[in-house]
GROMACS .gro file of C-alpha atoms in nm:
model
  241
    1MET     CA    1   2.305  -3.740   5.023
    2GLU     CA    2   2.018  -3.627   4.862
    3ASN     CA    3   2.049  -3.417   4.540
    4HIS     CA    4   1.811  -3.126   4.542
    5ASN     CA    5   1.837  -3.082   4.195
    6GLN     CA    6   1.736  -3.427   4.137
    7LEU     CA    7   1.422  -3.434   3.889
    8SER     CA    8   1.152  -3.612   3.893
    9LEU     CA    9   0.857  -3.716   3.693
   10ASN     CA   10   0.597  -3.497   3.796
   11GLU     CA   11   0.822  -3.218   3.829
   12ILE     CA   12   0.898  -3.224   3.464
   13GLN     CA   13   0.792  -2.900   3.229
   14TYR     CA   14   0.580  -2.981   2.873
   15ILE     CA   15   0.554  -2.709   2.680
   16GLY     CA   16   0.125  -2.624   2.591
   17PHE     CA   17  -0.020  -2.479   2.373
   18TRP     CA   18  -0.009  -2.097   2.428
   19LYS     CA   19   0.377  -2.126   2.392
   20ARG     CA   20   0.373  -2.318   2.138
   21VAL     CA   21   0.197  -2.083   1.916
   22LEU     CA   22   0.468  -1.786   2.036
   23MET     CA   23   0.722  -1.999   1.919
   24TYR     CA   24   0.585  -2.016   1.582
   25ILE     CA   25   0.523  -1.668   1.577
   26LEU     CA   26   0.887  -1.588   1.607
   27ASP     CA   27   0.958  -1.867   1.389
   28LEU     CA   28   0.756  -1.650   1.120
   29ILE     CA   29   0.946  -1.344   1.281
   30ILE     CA   30   1.280  -1.477   1.223
   31ILE     CA   31   1.287  -1.762   0.946
   32GLY     CA   32   0.988  -1.532   0.737
   33ILE     CA   33   1.198  -1.250   0.552
   34PRO     CA   34   1.504  -1.461   0.443
   35SER     CA   35   1.251  -1.774   0.352
   36ILE     CA   36   0.969  -1.564   0.147
   37LEU     CA   37   1.292  -1.430  -0.068
   38LEU     CA   38   1.436  -1.734  -0.151
   39TYR     CA   39   1.083  -1.889  -0.210
   40ARG     CA   40   1.046  -1.534  -0.486
   41PHE     CA   41   1.382  -1.634  -0.628
   42SER     CA   42   1.320  -1.997  -0.664
   43LEU     CA   43   0.994  -1.921  -0.798
   44ASN     CA   44   1.078  -1.686  -1.067
   45THR     CA   45   1.363  -1.860  -1.162
   46SER     CA   46   1.131  -2.197  -1.192
   47ILE     CA   47   0.895  -1.976  -1.436
   48LYS     CA   48   1.164  -1.829  -1.642
   49ILE     CA   49   1.379  -2.152  -1.711
   50GLY     CA   50   1.058  -2.348  -1.749
   51SER     CA   51   1.146  -2.605  -1.473
   52VAL     CA   52   1.025  -2.707  -1.106
   53PHE     CA   53   1.367  -2.760  -1.007
   54PRO     CA   54   1.512  -2.435  -0.874
   55PHE     CA   55   1.181  -2.475  -0.636
   56ILE     CA   56   1.260  -2.829  -0.571
   57ILE     CA   57   1.577  -2.718  -0.463
   58TYR     CA   58   1.397  -2.446  -0.191
   59TRP     CA   59   1.173  -2.669  -0.038
   60LEU     CA   60   1.495  -2.907   0.030
   61LEU     CA   61   1.660  -2.696   0.157
   62PHE     CA   62   1.358  -2.540   0.364
   63CYS     CA   63   1.269  -2.874   0.483
   64ALA     CA   64   1.629  -2.994   0.575
   65PHE     CA   65   1.719  -2.646   0.765
   66TYR     CA   66   1.405  -2.731   1.000
   67VAL     CA   67   1.523  -3.090   1.057
   68PHE     CA   68   1.905  -2.978   1.097
   69MET     CA   69   1.766  -2.723   1.356
   70ALA     CA   70   1.606  -3.046   1.549
   71VAL     CA   71   1.913  -3.266   1.515
   72LYS     CA   72   2.118  -3.052   1.636
   73PHE     CA   73   2.008  -2.772   1.861
   74GLY     CA   74   1.655  -2.961   1.963
   75GLY     CA   75   1.398  -2.689   1.805
   76THR     CA   76   1.365  -2.412   1.546
   77PRO     CA   77   1.449  -2.019   1.697
   78GLY     CA   78   1.164  -1.966   1.824
   79LYS     CA   79   1.162  -2.284   2.031
   80LEU     CA   80   1.542  -2.187   2.102
   81LEU     CA   81   1.446  -1.829   2.191
   82SER     CA   82   1.138  -1.933   2.410
   83LYS     CA   83   1.381  -2.217   2.617
   84ALA     CA   84   1.209  -2.529   2.498
   85ARG     CA   85   1.381  -2.782   2.329
   86ILE     CA   86   1.249  -3.106   2.137
   87VAL     CA   87   1.380  -3.439   2.312
   88ASP     CA   88   1.292  -3.795   2.298
   89LYS     CA   89   1.196  -4.000   2.573
   90GLU     CA   90   1.551  -4.019   2.756
   91GLY     CA   91   1.619  -3.635   2.714
   92ASN     CA   92   1.798  -3.660   2.381
   93PHE     CA   93   1.776  -3.422   2.083
   94LEU     CA   94   1.620  -3.626   1.785
   95HIS     CA   95   1.758  -3.874   1.519
   96ILE     CA   96   1.749  -3.758   1.146
   97GLY     CA   97   1.452  -4.009   1.128
   98SER     CA   98   1.226  -3.887   1.391
   99ALA     CA   99   1.295  -3.509   1.282
  100ALA     CA  100   1.188  -3.635   0.953
  101ILE     CA  101   0.913  -3.772   1.068
  102ARG     CA  102   0.791  -3.512   1.312
  103TYR     CA  103   0.807  -3.244   1.015
  104LEU     CA  104   0.578  -3.473   0.748
  105LEU     CA  105   0.322  -3.324   0.658
  106PHE     CA  106   0.551  -2.991   0.589
  107PHE     CA  107   0.719  -3.217   0.346
  108LEU     CA  108   0.413  -3.356   0.214
  109TYR     CA  109   0.280  -2.972   0.162
  110SER     CA  110   0.611  -2.922  -0.020
  111ILE     CA  111   0.507  -3.194  -0.247
  112ILE     CA  112   0.204  -3.028  -0.319
  113VAL     CA  113   0.301  -2.679  -0.416
  114VAL     CA  114   0.593  -2.804  -0.596
  115LEU     CA  115   0.335  -2.999  -0.800
  116LYS     CA  116   0.107  -2.716  -0.814
  117LEU     CA  117   0.393  -2.487  -0.995
  118LYS     CA  118   0.439  -2.729  -1.208
  119GLU     CA  119   0.135  -2.731  -1.339
  120GLY     CA  120   0.162  -2.345  -1.317
  121ILE     CA  121   0.431  -2.408  -1.607
  122ASP     CA  122   0.276  -2.625  -1.819
  123LEU     CA  123  -0.033  -2.366  -1.838
  124LYS     CA  124   0.253  -2.113  -1.942
  125VAL     CA  125   0.228  -1.861  -1.619
  126ASN     CA  126   0.375  -1.611  -1.610
  127SER     CA  127   0.619  -1.471  -1.277
  128HIS     CA  128   0.372  -1.206  -1.214
  129ASP     CA  129   0.061  -1.402  -1.182
  130ILE     CA  130   0.242  -1.741  -1.067
  131SER     CA  131   0.192  -1.648  -0.668
  132HIS     CA  132  -0.159  -1.609  -0.742
  133PHE     CA  133  -0.229  -1.872  -0.925
  134LEU     CA  134  -0.088  -2.117  -0.675
  135SER     CA  135  -0.281  -1.967  -0.406
  136THR     CA  136  -0.603  -1.991  -0.584
  137HIS     CA  137  -0.572  -2.234  -0.877
  138LYS     CA  138  -0.826  -2.525  -0.844
  139GLY     CA  139  -0.640  -2.826  -0.943
  140LYS     CA  140  -0.584  -3.182  -0.885
  141PHE     CA  141  -0.387  -3.120  -0.614
  142SER     CA  142  -0.510  -2.821  -0.455
  143LEU     CA  143  -0.789  -3.057  -0.234
  144ILE     CA  144  -0.496  -3.247  -0.127
  145GLY     CA  145  -0.351  -2.910   0.005
  146ASN     CA  146  -0.617  -2.795   0.144
  147PHE     CA  147  -0.642  -3.157   0.358
  148ILE     CA  148  -0.341  -3.075   0.457
  149GLY     CA  149  -0.401  -2.810   0.592
  150VAL     CA  150  -0.693  -2.930   0.772
  151ILE     CA  151  -0.516  -3.214   0.917
  152THR     CA  152  -0.237  -3.011   1.038
  153PHE     CA  153  -0.499  -2.758   1.258
  154PHE     CA  154  -0.653  -3.060   1.398
  155GLU     CA  155  -0.377  -3.253   1.501
  156CYS     CA  156  -0.145  -2.974   1.670
  157LEU     CA  157  -0.516  -2.938   1.896
  158SER     CA  158  -0.444  -3.272   2.007
  159VAL     CA  159  -0.163  -3.094   2.237
  160LEU     CA  160  -0.438  -2.962   2.432
  161PHE     CA  161  -0.577  -3.283   2.532
  162ASN     CA  162  -0.322  -3.486   2.694
  163TYR     CA  163  -0.113  -3.369   3.015
  164LYS     CA  164   0.204  -3.398   2.816
  165LYS     CA  165   0.158  -3.148   2.606
  166ARG     CA  166   0.186  -3.380   2.286
  167THR     CA  167   0.092  -3.308   1.950
  168LEU     CA  168   0.000  -3.616   1.726
  169HIS     CA  169   0.314  -3.571   1.513
  170ASP     CA  170   0.530  -3.594   1.871
  171PHE     CA  171   0.354  -3.948   1.910
  172ALA     CA  172   0.424  -4.028   1.569
  173ALA     CA  173   0.832  -3.891   1.600
  174GLY     CA  174   0.840  -3.996   1.953
  175SER     CA  175   0.874  -3.693   2.041
  176TYR     CA  176   0.833  -3.427   2.398
  177VAL     CA  177   0.883  -3.060   2.376
  178VAL     CA  178   0.960  -2.962   2.726
  179SER     CA  179   1.142  -2.669   2.903
  180LEU     CA  180   1.552  -2.586   2.859
  181ASP     CA  181   1.505  -2.628   3.263
  182THR     CA  182   1.366  -3.004   3.228
  183TYR     CA  183   1.643  -3.083   2.947
  184LYS     CA  184   1.959  -3.017   3.117
  185ARG     CA  185   1.834  -3.151   3.442
  186MET     CA  186   1.828  -3.488   3.246
  187LYS     CA  187   2.144  -3.425   3.098
  188ASP     CA  188   2.280  -3.385   3.388
  189THR     CA  189   2.516  -3.694   3.469
  190HIS     CA  190   2.393  -3.674   3.840
  191GLU     CA  191   2.062  -3.726   3.710
  192PRO     CA  192   1.871  -4.102   3.748
  193GLN     CA  193   1.798  -4.230   3.405
  194ILE     CA  194   1.420  -4.086   3.301
  195ASP     CA  195   1.213  -4.205   3.036
  196LEU     CA  196   0.943  -3.910   2.920
  197SER     CA  197   0.737  -4.258   2.828
  198ARG     CA  198   0.716  -4.425   3.123
  199GLU     CA  199   0.320  -4.339   3.217
  200ASP     CA  200   0.245  -4.361   2.808
  201ASN     CA  201   0.148  -4.710   2.847
  202THR     CA  202  -0.104  -4.677   3.149
  203ASN     CA  203  -0.222  -4.324   3.061
  204THR     CA  204  -0.560  -4.406   2.797
  205SER     CA  205  -0.558  -4.102   2.682
  206SER     CA  206  -0.171  -4.080   2.556
  207SER     CA  207  -0.240  -4.410   2.397
  208VAL     CA  208  -0.500  -4.304   2.152
  209PHE     CA  209  -0.308  -4.091   2.037
  210LYS     CA  210   0.007  -4.246   2.011
  211SER     CA  211  -0.175  -4.429   1.803
  212LEU     CA  212  -0.360  -4.182   1.609
  213GLY     CA  213  -0.012  -4.035   1.543
  214LYS     CA  214   0.109  -4.388   1.369
  215ALA     CA  215  -0.215  -4.362   1.140
  216VAL     CA  216  -0.139  -3.988   1.032
  217MET     CA  217   0.253  -4.102   0.980
  218TRP     CA  218   0.165  -4.393   0.757
  219THR     CA  219  -0.122  -4.206   0.570
  220ILE     CA  220   0.123  -3.928   0.526
  221ILE     CA  221   0.378  -4.175   0.383
  222GLY     CA  222   0.159  -4.331   0.147
  223LEU     CA  223   0.061  -3.984   0.068
  224VAL     CA  224   0.413  -3.905   0.004
  225ILE     CA  225   0.485  -4.163  -0.233
  226PHE     CA  226   0.188  -4.198  -0.447
  227LEU     CA  227   0.240  -3.768  -0.495
  228VAL     CA  228   0.637  -3.859  -0.594
  229PHE     CA  229   0.500  -4.119  -0.823
  230VAL     CA  230   0.236  -3.886  -1.016
  231GLY     CA  231   0.509  -3.630  -0.994
  232VAL     CA  232   0.734  -3.826  -1.182
  233ILE     CA  233   0.497  -3.946  -1.435
  234HIS     CA  234   0.342  -3.602  -1.501
  235PHE     CA  235   0.713  -3.463  -1.530
  236ILE     CA  236   0.830  -3.793  -1.762
  237SER     CA  237   0.440  -3.733  -1.996
  238THR     CA  238   0.496  -3.370  -2.016
  239GLN     CA  239   0.834  -3.407  -2.114
  240ASN     CA  240   0.713  -3.671  -2.440
  241ASP     CA  241   0.461  -3.404  -2.552
   0.00000   0.00000   0.00000
């Protein structure tokens, strides 16, 4: 008997650019208020005690939240409300490693902000001026932070140039953003196994973006290692002064 609920490859609904923008706005609204309050608290605490550790804890919790949501629920609150899910090629939620790769640019940005705060603490910037310092100070890490911003903007635009609506961080992590209906039908036990990457090897644009995604990923990993190393050396040197 024919299964009328059977999902074929051409029926898979990938989430496009403008709906992703909407999901991002929803995340800003939902996550924004508590994250700003925690940000201000950790920032002021770091200034008061003269240590970046409270600020590091904030960013670790914030990054862990995004990874947890992707692994456990298949997306941030904005995606869940918009009936979208982040999945791997077989329609499963991402593993921790894949989710971490997907948010690697975000992790790198958090390291930059922590290192800029360390500069502010060393320069004795007070709690009233520290936010302005972080946003305007032209220190050695600002150029890298601006570079990350430019990469983030352009790599998100890559969703416009491939029919599966994947960004470079999707290619790097092996992830896809699909509709909730697509996710449910892929997980239906009566469905045959569907591999979302099945056509990637024959699609030139997808292969190009996949290669770019991997290149960006390894570049970011190198920057993360470099910045952590610089941060540790900088911290040790200031402690010995």
